Amino acid sequence: MNGSPMPGSIDLLIYGSGALACLFAFRLARAGQRVGILDHWEEGVRAIQAKGICQQTGDLAVSCQPVPATSSAQDLSNVPAAIVLVKSWQTAQAAADLAACLAPSARVLTLQNGLGNAEILAGALGAERVAAGSTTSGATLLAPGCFRPGGEGNLTLPASFESTRLCAALRAAGFQLAFTQQLTGLLWGKLLINAAINPLTALLEVPNGQILELPHARRLLAMAVEEAAQAARAAAVELPYTDPLAEVESVLRRTATNQSSMLQDIRRGAPTEIDAITGALLHSARQNQLWLPTHETLYHLVRAKVDAGRLADTLPNHA
């Protein structure tokens, strides 16, 4: 937007400016929707203000789409709908900001990873206004405000959202929507996929598709999927697919060139969502007296990798 301020009114707010937030905002704006970005990552907001959101495709072609962006909820008022696409550790701040700028009847959709985000948002906004959905679309953030799509995925939403203006906007932007009455199963289905893929890709520092090409990684993947499926059964959750491993492998193939969100966090030294993903899975399993050794190991390895990175940043460079 060449530094122009947020307009007085928008139809849809994307809360976040990371890879998936940029993907959703880009496609919605390209379809003619009045969409805006709100995020506290100043570098991302400034980049979007300066040149819009830029998409790089597989042939390295770059196209930019003007999208207004701000880091202050005070620049907005009476926004009729929002999609939350920030990390789980940022959800409390998102809830406070949205409470300050949404219209009283506004609907909010969270497509975040992990469990518990909808509950945090509902605590500030009211349970009747908040719903959680799931997307298996992938994207990699190449630079602030610039992303590369990582494969078209499914976008599954609660049936209560089917007739909303928000869904009409998503359809207009080309998103393929599915609906479910089984919200718990939907969230667990996404949790299983993320718990299997994200820690492995972050630890090995490989794009999604390479997990299928590495025999030992693929074996770990299968073990992680089976344990997560056991945890779902112990919690009396019906997953939205009948073959969890086939579903995870399908996601890996569709997003083969994508860097998982956890790998992107590791590489830029940002906090990961390991607690909201693997931590949430382990918590549920412990409540049901279930031991998940693969996920316990992956959890502590990711935490150790983050700690080691922080320690390395404090050590003098003797090179």
Steps between C-alpha positions, in 0.01 A plus 500: 500500500806727476470588866131596484302450822236242569173609338206597716319173441586153376286190458748244625800524731789256488669497839862415428762567232682165479499256213140376518367845592667639190362217285142558618520879477658487155234271355212686663628839380563365150135386493386855576427457869559800727755329723754644744788375717547558874817375665761613752794383288612845393737379229224303332249783527745756356585272207131452416432872532788574265432255218198289585513122542724329247458143379785305340392203292694191397644668191632781725249748359396756762166681512403753765154583626425823691367422848465760777681407821538637850655404832238680707144385566414868559520554123197274455140499612183298439675232295235240407722189479850379580724201439769436761826367356766568761697260718320352798717692747362823346133407541439694822625820335285427196194460722560836666556679169195347334280589796601863442436520124230251400135581447270362774365235263834415336593138446853373559659194347825357634708284269788474745696192594456315827217488750355768725509801268124517447446487876735796557327703229156405631597620846540852365245501219229252599472137398214568257727723286803272475560181305805292417575360158780306339710555191766276352618768255867584536711808444857608565589855601794606281530851644270735692185532291621251238395134488509193279192275500580144599214302358123527486331338797162451655317767699252339738269718707222445754159461343375805692718719276370369166262788424718783632645786294841375605446172316371686196822702495714188529312333215545810285875477566508144368524310826336158492282477809368199686284503810464278804287465810786317675714794613702300754588239242595776255741662746651166598541410135708812446688445827605149393629629165695784658640284781628249245647746249615815677748365758665264251547766234625749760754257644626376164469845338348362182194595294191289552542266205845381602356320801361243255843458337692426821437142622568565869301824497212321333511232770491767771209662320304175504573451870391856580179461301410172672561645846290809423219278370517300825470826697194598297336164568580529870331841502195352321563724198395391153754626251373651171686237294514120520871452421710751696834402345363522146356844582831628639694364203251665266558834672876452469470434127268798440734732692827334399696822445354679801697572815283423802411787729715348777803478271447863399484596869820309580689661214412855599543443873133554581300311765353175369155352554635175641303544824170568322551206264706216648457632853121498463510147361716378789276671755192325366681166494616534861145576609406163355801316647657462156874519434616639161877436488554630147323828570672536839834471321406737218369754752821510702721498190322807360523678835869406523563626144342835586702526821821410316432771244452759773820387671695522173382860458660592834837336439793702364599431141853360501511440125 
